[in-house]
Coordinates of C-alpha atoms in Angstrom, one line a residue:
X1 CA 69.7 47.8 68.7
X2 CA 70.0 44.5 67.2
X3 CA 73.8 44.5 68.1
X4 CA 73.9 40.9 69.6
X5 CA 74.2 42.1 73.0
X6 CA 71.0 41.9 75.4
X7 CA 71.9 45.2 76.8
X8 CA 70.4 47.0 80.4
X9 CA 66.5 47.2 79.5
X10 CA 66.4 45.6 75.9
X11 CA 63.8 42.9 75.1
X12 CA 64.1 40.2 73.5
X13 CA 61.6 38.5 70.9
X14 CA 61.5 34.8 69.7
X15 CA 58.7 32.6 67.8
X16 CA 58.4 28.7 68.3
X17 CA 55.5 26.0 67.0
X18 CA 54.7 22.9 68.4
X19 CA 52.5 20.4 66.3
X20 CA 50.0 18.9 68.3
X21 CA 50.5 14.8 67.8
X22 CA 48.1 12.0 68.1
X23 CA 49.6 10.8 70.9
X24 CA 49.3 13.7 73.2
X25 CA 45.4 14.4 72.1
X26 CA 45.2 10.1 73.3
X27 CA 46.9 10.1 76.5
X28 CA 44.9 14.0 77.1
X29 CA 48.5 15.8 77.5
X30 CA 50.0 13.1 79.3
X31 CA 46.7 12.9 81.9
X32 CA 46.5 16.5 83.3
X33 CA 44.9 17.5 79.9
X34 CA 47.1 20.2 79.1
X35 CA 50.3 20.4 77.0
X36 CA 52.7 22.2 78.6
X37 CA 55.9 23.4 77.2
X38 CA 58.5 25.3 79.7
X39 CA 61.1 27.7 77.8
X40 CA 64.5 28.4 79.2
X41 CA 66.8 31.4 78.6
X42 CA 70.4 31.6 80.2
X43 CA 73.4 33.9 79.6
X44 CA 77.1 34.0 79.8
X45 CA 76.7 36.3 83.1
X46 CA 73.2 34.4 84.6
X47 CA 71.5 31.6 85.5
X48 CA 69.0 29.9 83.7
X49 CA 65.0 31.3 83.9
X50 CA 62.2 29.4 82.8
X51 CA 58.6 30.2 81.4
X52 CA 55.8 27.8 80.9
X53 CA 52.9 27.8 78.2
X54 CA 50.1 25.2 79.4
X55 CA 47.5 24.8 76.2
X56 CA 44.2 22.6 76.6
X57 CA 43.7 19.0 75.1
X58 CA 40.2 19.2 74.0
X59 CA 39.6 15.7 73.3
X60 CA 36.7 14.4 71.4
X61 CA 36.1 10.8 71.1
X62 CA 33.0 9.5 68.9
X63 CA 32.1 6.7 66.3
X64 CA 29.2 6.4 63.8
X65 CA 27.8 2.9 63.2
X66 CA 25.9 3.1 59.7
X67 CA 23.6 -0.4 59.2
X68 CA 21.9 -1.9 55.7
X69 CA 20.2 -4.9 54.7
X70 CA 19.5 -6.6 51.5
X71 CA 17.5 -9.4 50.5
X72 CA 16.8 -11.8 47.5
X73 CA 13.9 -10.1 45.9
X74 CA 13.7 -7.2 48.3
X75 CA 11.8 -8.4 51.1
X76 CA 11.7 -11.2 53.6
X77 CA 9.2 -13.4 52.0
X78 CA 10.4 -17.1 53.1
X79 CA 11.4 -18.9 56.1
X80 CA 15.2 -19.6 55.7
X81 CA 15.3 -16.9 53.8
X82 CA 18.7 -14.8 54.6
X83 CA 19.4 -11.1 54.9
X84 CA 22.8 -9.8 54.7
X85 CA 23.7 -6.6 56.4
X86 CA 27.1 -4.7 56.0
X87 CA 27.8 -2.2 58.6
X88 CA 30.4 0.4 58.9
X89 CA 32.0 1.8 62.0
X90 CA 34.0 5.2 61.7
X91 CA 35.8 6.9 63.9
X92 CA 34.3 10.5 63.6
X93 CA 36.2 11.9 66.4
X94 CA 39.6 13.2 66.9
X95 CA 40.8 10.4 69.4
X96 CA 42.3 6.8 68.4
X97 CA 39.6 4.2 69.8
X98 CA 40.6 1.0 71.4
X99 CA 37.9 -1.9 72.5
X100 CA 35.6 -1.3 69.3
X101 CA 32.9 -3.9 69.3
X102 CA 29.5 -4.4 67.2
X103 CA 26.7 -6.4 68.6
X104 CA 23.6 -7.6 67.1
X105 CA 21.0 -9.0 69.2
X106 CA 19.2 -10.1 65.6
X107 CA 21.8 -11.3 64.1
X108 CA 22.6 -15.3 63.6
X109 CA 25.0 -16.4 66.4
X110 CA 28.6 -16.2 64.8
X111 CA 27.6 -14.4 61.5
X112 CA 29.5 -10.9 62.6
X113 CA 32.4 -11.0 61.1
X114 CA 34.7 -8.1 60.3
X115 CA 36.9 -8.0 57.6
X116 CA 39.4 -5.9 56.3
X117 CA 39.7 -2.0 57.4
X118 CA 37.9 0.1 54.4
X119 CA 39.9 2.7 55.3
X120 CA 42.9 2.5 57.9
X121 CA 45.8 0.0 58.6
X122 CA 44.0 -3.2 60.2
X123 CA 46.3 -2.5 63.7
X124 CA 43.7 -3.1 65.5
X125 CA 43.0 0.5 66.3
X126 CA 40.4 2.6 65.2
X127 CA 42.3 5.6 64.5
X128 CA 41.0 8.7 63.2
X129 CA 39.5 8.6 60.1
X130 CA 39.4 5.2 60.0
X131 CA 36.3 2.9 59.0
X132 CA 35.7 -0.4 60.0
X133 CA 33.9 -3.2 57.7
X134 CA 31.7 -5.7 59.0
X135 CA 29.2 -8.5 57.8
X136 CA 26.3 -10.2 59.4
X137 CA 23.8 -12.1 58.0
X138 CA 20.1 -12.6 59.7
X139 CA 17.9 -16.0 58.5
X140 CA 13.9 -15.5 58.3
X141 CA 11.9 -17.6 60.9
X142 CA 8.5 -18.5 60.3
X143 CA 7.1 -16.9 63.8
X144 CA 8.1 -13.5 62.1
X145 CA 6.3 -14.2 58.6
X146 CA 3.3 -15.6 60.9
X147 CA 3.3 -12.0 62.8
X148 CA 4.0 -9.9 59.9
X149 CA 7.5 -8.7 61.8
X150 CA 5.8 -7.9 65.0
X151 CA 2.8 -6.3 63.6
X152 CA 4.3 -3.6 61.3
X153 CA 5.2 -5.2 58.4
X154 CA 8.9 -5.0 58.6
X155 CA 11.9 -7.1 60.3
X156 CA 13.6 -4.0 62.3
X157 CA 17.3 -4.7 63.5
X158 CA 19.8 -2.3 65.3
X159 CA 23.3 -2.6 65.8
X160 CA 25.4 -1.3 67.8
X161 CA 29.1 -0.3 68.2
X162 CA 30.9 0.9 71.4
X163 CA 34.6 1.3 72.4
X164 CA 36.9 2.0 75.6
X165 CA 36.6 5.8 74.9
X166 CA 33.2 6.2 73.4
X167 CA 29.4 5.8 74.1
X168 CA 27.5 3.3 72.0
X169 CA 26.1 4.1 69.0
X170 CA 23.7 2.7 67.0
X171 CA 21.7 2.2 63.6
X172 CA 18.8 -0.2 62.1
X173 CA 18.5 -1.6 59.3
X174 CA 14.5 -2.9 58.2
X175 CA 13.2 -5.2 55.5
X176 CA 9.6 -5.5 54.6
X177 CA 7.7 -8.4 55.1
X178 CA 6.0 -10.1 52.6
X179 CA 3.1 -12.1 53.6
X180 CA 1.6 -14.3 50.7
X181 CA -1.1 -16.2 52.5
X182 CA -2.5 -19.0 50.2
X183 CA -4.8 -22.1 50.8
X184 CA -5.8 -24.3 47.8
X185 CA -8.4 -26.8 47.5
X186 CA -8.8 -29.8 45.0
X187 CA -11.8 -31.9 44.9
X188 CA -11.9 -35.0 43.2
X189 CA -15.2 -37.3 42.4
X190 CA -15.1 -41.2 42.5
X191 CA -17.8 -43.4 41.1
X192 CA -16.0 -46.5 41.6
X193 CA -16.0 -46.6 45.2
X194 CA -12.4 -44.9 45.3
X195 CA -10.7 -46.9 43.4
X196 CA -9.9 -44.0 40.9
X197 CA -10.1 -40.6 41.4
X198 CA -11.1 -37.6 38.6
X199 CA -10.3 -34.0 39.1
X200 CA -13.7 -32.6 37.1
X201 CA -13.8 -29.0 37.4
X202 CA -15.9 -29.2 34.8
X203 CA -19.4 -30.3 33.4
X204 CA -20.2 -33.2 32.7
X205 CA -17.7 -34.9 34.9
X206 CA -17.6 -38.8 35.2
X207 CA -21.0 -40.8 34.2
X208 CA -22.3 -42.3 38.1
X209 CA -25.4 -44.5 36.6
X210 CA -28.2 -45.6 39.2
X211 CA -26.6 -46.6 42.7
X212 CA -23.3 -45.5 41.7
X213 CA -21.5 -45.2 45.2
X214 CA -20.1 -41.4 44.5
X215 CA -17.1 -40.1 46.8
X216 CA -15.4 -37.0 47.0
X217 CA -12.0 -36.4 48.4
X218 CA -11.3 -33.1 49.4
X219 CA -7.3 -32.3 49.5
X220 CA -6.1 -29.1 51.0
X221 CA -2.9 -27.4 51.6
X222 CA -1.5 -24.3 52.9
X223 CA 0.1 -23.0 49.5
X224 CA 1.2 -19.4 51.0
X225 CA 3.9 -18.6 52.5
X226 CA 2.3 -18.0 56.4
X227 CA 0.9 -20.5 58.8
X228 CA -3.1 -21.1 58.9
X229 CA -4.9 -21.0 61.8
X230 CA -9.0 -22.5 62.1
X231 CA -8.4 -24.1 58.4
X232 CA -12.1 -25.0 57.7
X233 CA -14.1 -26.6 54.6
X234 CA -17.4 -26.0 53.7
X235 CA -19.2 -27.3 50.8
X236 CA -22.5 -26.1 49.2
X237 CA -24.3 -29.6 49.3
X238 CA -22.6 -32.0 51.5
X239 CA -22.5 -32.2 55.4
X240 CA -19.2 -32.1 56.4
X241 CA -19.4 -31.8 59.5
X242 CA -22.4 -33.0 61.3
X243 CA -24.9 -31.1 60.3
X244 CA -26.7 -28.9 57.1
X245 CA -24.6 -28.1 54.1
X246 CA -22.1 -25.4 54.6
X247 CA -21.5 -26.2 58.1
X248 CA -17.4 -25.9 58.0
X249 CA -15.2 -28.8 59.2
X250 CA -12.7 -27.7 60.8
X251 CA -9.1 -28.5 59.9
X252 CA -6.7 -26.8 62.8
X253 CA -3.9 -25.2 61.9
X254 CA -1.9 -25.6 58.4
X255 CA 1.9 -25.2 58.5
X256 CA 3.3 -24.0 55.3
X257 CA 3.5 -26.3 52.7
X258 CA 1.5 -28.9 54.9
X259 CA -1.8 -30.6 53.7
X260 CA -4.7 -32.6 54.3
X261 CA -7.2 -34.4 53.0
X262 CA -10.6 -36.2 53.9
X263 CA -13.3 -38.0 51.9
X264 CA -16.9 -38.8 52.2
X265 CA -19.4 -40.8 50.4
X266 CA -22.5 -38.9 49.2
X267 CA -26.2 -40.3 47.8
X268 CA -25.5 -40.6 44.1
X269 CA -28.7 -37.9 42.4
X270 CA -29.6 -38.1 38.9
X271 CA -29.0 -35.5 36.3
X272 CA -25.9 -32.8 36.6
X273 CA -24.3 -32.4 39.7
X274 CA -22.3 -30.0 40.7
X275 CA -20.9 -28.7 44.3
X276 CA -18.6 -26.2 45.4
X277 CA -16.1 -26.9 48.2
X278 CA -14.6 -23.4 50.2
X279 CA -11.2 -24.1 51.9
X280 CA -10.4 -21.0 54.3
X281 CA -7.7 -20.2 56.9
X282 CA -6.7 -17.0 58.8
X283 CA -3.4 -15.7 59.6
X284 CA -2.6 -12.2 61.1
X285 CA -3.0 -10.0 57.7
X286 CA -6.8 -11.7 57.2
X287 CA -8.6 -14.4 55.4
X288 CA -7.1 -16.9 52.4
X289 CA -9.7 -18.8 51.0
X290 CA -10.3 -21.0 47.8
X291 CA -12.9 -23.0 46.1
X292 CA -13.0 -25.9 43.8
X293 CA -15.9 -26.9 42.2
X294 CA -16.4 -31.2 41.6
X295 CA -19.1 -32.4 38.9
X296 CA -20.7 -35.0 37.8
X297 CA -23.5 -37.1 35.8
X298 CA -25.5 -39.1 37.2
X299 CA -27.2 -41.2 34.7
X300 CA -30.5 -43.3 35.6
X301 CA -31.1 -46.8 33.6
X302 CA -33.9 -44.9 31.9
X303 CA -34.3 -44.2 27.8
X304 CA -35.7 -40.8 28.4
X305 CA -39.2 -40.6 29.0
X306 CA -41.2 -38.2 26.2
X307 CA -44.4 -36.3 25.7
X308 CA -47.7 -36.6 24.3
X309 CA -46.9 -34.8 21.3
X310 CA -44.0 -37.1 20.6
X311 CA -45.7 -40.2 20.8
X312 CA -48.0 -38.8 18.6
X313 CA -45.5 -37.4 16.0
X314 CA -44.6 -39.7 13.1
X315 CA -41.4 -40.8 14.7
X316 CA -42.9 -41.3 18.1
X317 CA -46.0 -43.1 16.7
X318 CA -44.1 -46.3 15.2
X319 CA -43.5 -47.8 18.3
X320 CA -46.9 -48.4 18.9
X321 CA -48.8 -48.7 15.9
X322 CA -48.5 -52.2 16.1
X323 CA -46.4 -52.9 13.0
X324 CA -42.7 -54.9 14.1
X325 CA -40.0 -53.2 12.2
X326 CA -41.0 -50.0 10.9
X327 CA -39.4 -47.6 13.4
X328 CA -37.9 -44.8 11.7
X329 CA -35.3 -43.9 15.2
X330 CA -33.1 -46.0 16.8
X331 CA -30.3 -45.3 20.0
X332 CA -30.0 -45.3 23.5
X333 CA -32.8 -42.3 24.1
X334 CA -35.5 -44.7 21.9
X335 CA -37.4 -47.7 22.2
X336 CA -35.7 -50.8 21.4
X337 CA -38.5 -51.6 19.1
X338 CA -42.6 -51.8 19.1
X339 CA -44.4 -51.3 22.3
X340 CA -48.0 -52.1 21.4
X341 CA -46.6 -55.4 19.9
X342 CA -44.2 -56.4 22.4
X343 CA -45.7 -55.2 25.5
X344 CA -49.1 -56.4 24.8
X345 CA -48.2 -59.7 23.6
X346 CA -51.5 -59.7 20.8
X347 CA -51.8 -62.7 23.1
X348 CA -55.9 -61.7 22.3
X349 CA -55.3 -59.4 19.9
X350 CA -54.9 -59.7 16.0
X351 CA -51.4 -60.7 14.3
X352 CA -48.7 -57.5 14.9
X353 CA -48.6 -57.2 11.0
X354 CA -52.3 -56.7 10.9
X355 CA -53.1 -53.7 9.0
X356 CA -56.6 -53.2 11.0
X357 CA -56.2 -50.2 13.3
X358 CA -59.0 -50.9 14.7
X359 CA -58.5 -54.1 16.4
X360 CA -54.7 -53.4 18.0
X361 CA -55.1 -52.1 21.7
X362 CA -53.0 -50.8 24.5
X363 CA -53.7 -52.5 27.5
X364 CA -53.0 -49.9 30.9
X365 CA -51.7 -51.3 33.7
X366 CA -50.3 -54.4 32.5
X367 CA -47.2 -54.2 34.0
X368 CA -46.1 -57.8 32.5
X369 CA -47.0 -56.8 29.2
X370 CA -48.9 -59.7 28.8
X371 CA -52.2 -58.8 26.7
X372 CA -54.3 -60.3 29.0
X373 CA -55.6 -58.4 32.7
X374 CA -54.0 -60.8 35.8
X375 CA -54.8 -61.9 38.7
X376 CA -54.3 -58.7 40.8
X377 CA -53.8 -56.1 37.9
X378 CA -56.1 -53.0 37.7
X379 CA -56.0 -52.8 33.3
X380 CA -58.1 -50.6 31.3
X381 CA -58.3 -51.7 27.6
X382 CA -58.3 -49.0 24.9
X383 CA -57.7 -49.7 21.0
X384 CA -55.3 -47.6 19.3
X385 CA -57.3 -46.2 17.5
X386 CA -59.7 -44.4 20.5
X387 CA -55.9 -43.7 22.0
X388 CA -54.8 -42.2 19.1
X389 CA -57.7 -39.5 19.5
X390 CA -57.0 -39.3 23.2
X391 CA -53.4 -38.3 22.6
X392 CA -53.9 -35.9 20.2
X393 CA -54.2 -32.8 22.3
X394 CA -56.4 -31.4 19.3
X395 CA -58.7 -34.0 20.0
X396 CA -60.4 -32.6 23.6
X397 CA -64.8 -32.2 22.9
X398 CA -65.6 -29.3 24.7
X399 CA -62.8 -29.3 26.8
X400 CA -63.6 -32.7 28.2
X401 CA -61.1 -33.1 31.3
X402 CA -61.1 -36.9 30.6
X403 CA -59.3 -36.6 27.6
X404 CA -56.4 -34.5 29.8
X405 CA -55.6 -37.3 31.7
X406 CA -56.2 -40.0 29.0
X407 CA -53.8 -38.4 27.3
X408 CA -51.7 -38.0 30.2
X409 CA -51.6 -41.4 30.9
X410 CA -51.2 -43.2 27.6
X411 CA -47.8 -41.0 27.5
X412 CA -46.9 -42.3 30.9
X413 CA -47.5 -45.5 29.8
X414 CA -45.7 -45.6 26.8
X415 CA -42.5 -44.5 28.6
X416 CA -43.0 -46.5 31.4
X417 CA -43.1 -49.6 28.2
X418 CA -39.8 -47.7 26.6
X419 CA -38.0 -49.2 29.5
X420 CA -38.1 -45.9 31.7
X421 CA -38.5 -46.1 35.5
X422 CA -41.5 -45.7 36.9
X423 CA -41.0 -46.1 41.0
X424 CA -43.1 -48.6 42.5
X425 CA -46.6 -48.6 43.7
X426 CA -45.8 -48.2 47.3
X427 CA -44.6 -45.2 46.6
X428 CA -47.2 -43.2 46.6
X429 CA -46.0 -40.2 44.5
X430 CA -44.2 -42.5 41.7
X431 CA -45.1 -42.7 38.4
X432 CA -46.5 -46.5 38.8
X433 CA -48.7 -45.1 42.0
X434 CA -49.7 -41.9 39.6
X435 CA -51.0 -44.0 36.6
X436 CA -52.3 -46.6 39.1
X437 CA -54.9 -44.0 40.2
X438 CA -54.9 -42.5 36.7
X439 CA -56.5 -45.8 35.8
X440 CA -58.7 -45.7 38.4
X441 CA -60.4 -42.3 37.3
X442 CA -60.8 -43.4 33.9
X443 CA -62.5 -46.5 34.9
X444 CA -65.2 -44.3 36.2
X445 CA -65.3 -41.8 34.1
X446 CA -64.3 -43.1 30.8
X447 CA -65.5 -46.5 30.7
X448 CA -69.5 -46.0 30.5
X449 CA -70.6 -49.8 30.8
X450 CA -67.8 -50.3 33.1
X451 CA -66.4 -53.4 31.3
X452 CA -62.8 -52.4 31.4
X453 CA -62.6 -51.0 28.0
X454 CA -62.5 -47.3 27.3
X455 CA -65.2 -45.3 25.5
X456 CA -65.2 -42.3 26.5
X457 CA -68.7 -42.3 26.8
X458 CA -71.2 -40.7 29.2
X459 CA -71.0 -36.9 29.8
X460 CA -67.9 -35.1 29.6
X461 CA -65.6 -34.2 32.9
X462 CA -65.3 -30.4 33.2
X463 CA -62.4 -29.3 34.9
X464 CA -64.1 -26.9 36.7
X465 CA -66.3 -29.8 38.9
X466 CA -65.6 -31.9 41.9
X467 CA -64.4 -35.1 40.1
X468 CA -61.5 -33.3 38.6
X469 CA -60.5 -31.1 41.4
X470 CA -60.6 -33.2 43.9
X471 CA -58.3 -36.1 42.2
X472 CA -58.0 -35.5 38.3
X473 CA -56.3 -32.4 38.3
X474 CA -53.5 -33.6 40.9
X475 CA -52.6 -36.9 38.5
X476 CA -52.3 -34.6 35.4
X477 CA -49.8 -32.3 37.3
X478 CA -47.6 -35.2 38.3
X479 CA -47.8 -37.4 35.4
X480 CA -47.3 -34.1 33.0
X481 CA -44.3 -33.6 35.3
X482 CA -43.4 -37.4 34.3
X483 CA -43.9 -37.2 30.7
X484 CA -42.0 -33.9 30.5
X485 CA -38.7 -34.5 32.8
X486 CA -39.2 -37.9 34.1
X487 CA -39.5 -36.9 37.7
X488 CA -42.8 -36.6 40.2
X489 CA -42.3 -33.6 42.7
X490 CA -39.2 -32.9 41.9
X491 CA -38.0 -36.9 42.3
X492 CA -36.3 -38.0 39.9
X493 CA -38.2 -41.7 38.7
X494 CA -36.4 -41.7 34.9
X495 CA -34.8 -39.0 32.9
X496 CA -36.0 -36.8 30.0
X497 CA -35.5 -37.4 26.3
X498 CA -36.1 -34.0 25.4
X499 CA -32.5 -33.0 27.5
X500 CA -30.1 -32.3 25.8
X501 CA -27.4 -33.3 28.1
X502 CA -28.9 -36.6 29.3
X503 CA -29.4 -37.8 25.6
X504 CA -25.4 -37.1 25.4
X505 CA -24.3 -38.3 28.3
X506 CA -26.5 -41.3 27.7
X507 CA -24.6 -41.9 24.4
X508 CA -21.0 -41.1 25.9
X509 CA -21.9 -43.9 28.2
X510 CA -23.0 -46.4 26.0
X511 CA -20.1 -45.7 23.8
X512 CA -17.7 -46.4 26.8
X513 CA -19.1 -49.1 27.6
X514 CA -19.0 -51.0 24.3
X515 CA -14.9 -49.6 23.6

C-alpha cells in the first residue's frame, strides 16, 4: 500500500541499468563471457539476500583491409616505374584489436609505412571505429613488363591485415600493363669506304661512280619498352647472313634501350639502287618490326649512250659530220666534240673542214681511232654519206635486214666513240664483242667485193632467212638493247642518255666535283 513498510506478503518493485563498457565486451565479461550483476536486499529485522542477473558478451571482432594503387600515367609502363598504394585498416567489429599488422609480399622491402590514425587516437589500439592509414610503394621490374604481369596484363598485389583477435583479411589492388614493344632500324650507305656515313632514305642517295667500294651499316635498337628476344635483320638484296637475300641474321636478344650495329660491303651496280632492310624481335604480346630503306646512285664513267634516231637528228648528227666546232649541245651527257674527226684521225681521209660529204668516212672497229685498219683490227670502212642512209631508219629497201644492223652498229659505234663503255672483247656478251661480230656480218653481207668498204651491194638480207636468224637477229637485240639503255642482257656496259635520272645525277656529280 505504498506506506514504506514491506508488510506480510507485499512485493516489492525496483528498476536498475547497467551500460555495457568497452572493457567488459574486450576482456568477454571478465573471461566467463557473461556479465553478471548480483543484487542485494536486507532489512532492519533480516539478513541480507542476493539475486544474480548473468547477460551474454557476444563479442565480435573483425577488420576490413581496403587496397588502391596509382601510377604516373595510369599504368605500369617502365621499369623503375613506381606505384603507390594507400591502404586502410578499420576495425569493423565491436572489439578493440591489439597486434594489427599489414603485410605485402609485393611491396618494396621497407616501403610500408603507417602513418597517422585517419580516424582514432594513435594509442596504438585499433579501437572500434577506428581506421588505420598506411603507404607502400611497389617499383616496376622489367621481368614483369617482359611477361605482361604474368600473362594477364595487369600487376596484381594483395595485402593483408591481421591482429591478436581477428582472422586475416585481405584486398588487391591491380595496375595494367603497358607493353610498348619497339625495334628501329637505321641504315646508312658509304661510298667512301666508311669514312663517312649518309642516312638516304631517299632517292637519289649519294653518287657511287664505277668501283665505288659501297657499305652499309645497319644500326638497330630495341626502342620499346620490353626486352626482344631472336632480334633478326633481313634485307631485300644483300646476304646477311650466309646465304640468298632475305636470309635473317640473327641478333639475340635486345635489352631495352640496348643496340647494335653491323656493316657489310656490297658490289657497287650501276643506276638507282635501293634496298630495304627488316629489323624484327618478339616478345610475349607478338612481333615489333621495322624497315628502313638505304639508296643510292651508282654512276658509270659513261656519257650516256643514244639511239639511231639521235645520231641522226640535227643535234646528234654534228658530232660526226666531220666539221670541228659546230656542235649545237654541249655537257656531261654529250660528246666532247666531233667523232668522225677526232676518232678517225682523216689520217687518209680529206681535211675535217672539207665540205665533201662524200669523201669523210667512219671507220668500224678502229678502236684507236686512228683512220687507218691495224695490225690485228677487224675495220669495215663506210663514208658518211652511205652511213647516213644506213641510220636513217626510213632508209631500209625492201626491208633489207642489212640495213637493221648497219644501223644498229653505226649507233653502237658512235657511243662507244662518245666515250661510253663498251666491255671488252673477251666478254662475249659486251658491247665491243656485239659490234665485233656485227662487223663480221656486214663484211659478208654488205661489202660485195669484199675489200673492207661497205656498199651494200649484192642481194638484200631478208629477215626471214638463215643468215639473219641464225646470227643477225641476236646482234640487233643486244646492240638495240646497247643503244637504248647502255646495257647487253640486262648488264649494265654504260648508261642511257635518254634517262632522266642518270643525265641529273651525271650533272649533280660533275657539279660537286668542280665546287
Amino acid at each position: 500500500d505504498n506506506d514504506a513498510l514491506l508488510e506480510v506478503g507485499e512485493t516489492w518493485g525496483y528498476t536498475a541499468k547497467h551500460t555495457v563498457t568497452q572493457a567488459e565486451i574486450d576482456s568477454n565479461g571478465g573471461g566467463d563471457g557473461a556479465l553478471e550483476n548480483v543484487a542485494t536486499a536486507d532489512s532492519n529485522q533480516t539478513g541480507p539476500d542476493t539475486d544474480d542477473a548473468s547477460v551474454p558478451v557476444d563479442r565480435r571482432p573483425s577488420l576490413n583491409i581496403t587496397k588502391d594503387a596509382t601510377v604516373p600515367g595510369g599504368t605500369a609502363d617502365a621499369a623503375g616505374e613506381q606505384i603507390s598504394y594507400v591502404i586502410t585498416v578499420a576495425n569493423t567489429g565491436n572489439t578493440t584489436l591489439d597486434g594489427v599488422t599489414v603485410t605485402d609480399p609485393y611491396a618494396d622491402a621497407g616501403s610500408i609505412m603507417r602513418g597517422a590514425d585517419i580516424v582514432g587516437d594513435n594509442d596504438g589500439l585499433l579501437e572500434v571505429g577506428e581506421t588505420w592509414g598506411y603507404t607502400a610503394k611497389h617499383t616496376v621490374t622489367q621481368a614483369e613488363l617482359d611477361s605482361n604481369g604474368g600473362g594477364d596484363g595487369l600487376l596484381e598485389n594483395v595485402a593483408t591485415a591481421d591482429s591478436n583477435q581477428t582472422g586475416p583479411d585481405t584486398d588487391d589492388a591491380n595496375v595494367p600493363v603497358q607493353q610498348r614493344a619497339s625495334i628501329d632500324i637505321e641504315k646508312y650507305v658509304s661510298i667512301d669506304g666508311g669514312a663517312t656515313w649518309e642516312d638516304a632514305d631517299d632517292p637519289m642517295g649519294p653518287i657511287a661512280t664505277s668501283g665505288a667500294n659501297v657499305m652499309f651499316k645497319f644500326v638497330v635498337a630495341n626502342t620499346g619498352n620490353v626486352t626482344l628476344t631472336n632480334a633478326s635483320v633481313t634485307d631485300s638484296v644483300f646476304d646477311l647472313n650466309g646465304a640468298a637475300a632475305g636470309t635473317a641474321r640473327a641478333l639475340g636478344t635486345l635489352a631495352v634501350g640496348a643496340s647494335t650495329e653491323f656493316q657489310i660491303t656490297a658490289p657497287w651496280t650501276v643506276g638507282q639502287h635501293v634496298n630495304d632492310a627488316t629489323a624484327s624481335g618478339t616478345y610475349s604480346g607478338g612481333t615489333a618490326s621495322d624497315h628502313d630503306l638505304a639508296y643510292y646512285y651508282g654512276l658509270i664513267d659513261c656519257v650516256g649512250t643514244r639511239t639511231p634516231g639521235f645520231w641522226l637528228s640535227p643535234n646528234g648528227l654534228t658530232f660526226w659530220d666531220g666539221t670541228v666546232g659546230n656542235e649545237t649541245k654541249s655537257g656531261p651527257e654529250f660528246a666532247d666534240g666531233e667523232l668522225l674527226a677526232f676518232n678517225n684521225g682523216i689520217t687518209d681521209g680529206p681535211d675535217p673542214g672539207n665540205s665533201n660529204k662524200e669523201e669523210r668516212y667512219i671507220l668500224l672497229g678502229d678502236y684507236n681511232g686512228n683512220g687507218v685498219t691495224d695490225v690485228g683490227e677487224d675495220t669495215l670502212k663506210m663514208s658518211l654519206a652511205l652511213a647516213l642512209k644506213v641510220i636513217d631508219a626510213s632508209q631500209k629497201p625492201s626491208q633489207d635486214a642489212r640495213y637493221v644492223l648497219g644501223r644498229d652498229v653505226i649507233a653502237a659505234w658512235l657511243n662507244f666513240e662518245a666515250g661510253n663503255g663498251a666491255g671488252g672483247a673477251l666478254d662475249p656478251n659486251s658491247p665491243t664483242a656485239k659490234m665485233n661480230q656485227a662487223i663480221d656480218w656486214l663484211q659478208q653481207y654488205a661489202d660485195a667485193n669484199h675489200d673492207g668498204v661497205a656498199d651494200f651491194n649484192g642481194p638484200a638480207i631478208k629477215q626471214n632467212t638463215a643468215a639473219w636468224q641464225g646470227s643477225g637477229a641476236g646482234l640487233h637485240t643486244a646492240l638495240d638493247e646497247y643503244n637504248n639503255h647502255g646495257t647487253i642482257n640486262g648488264v649494265a656496259y654504260s648508261c642511257s642518255a635518254d634517262d632522266h635520272l642518270f643525265v641529273t645525277m651525271l650533272t649533280r656529280f660533275h657539279e660537286d666535283t668542280l665546287a
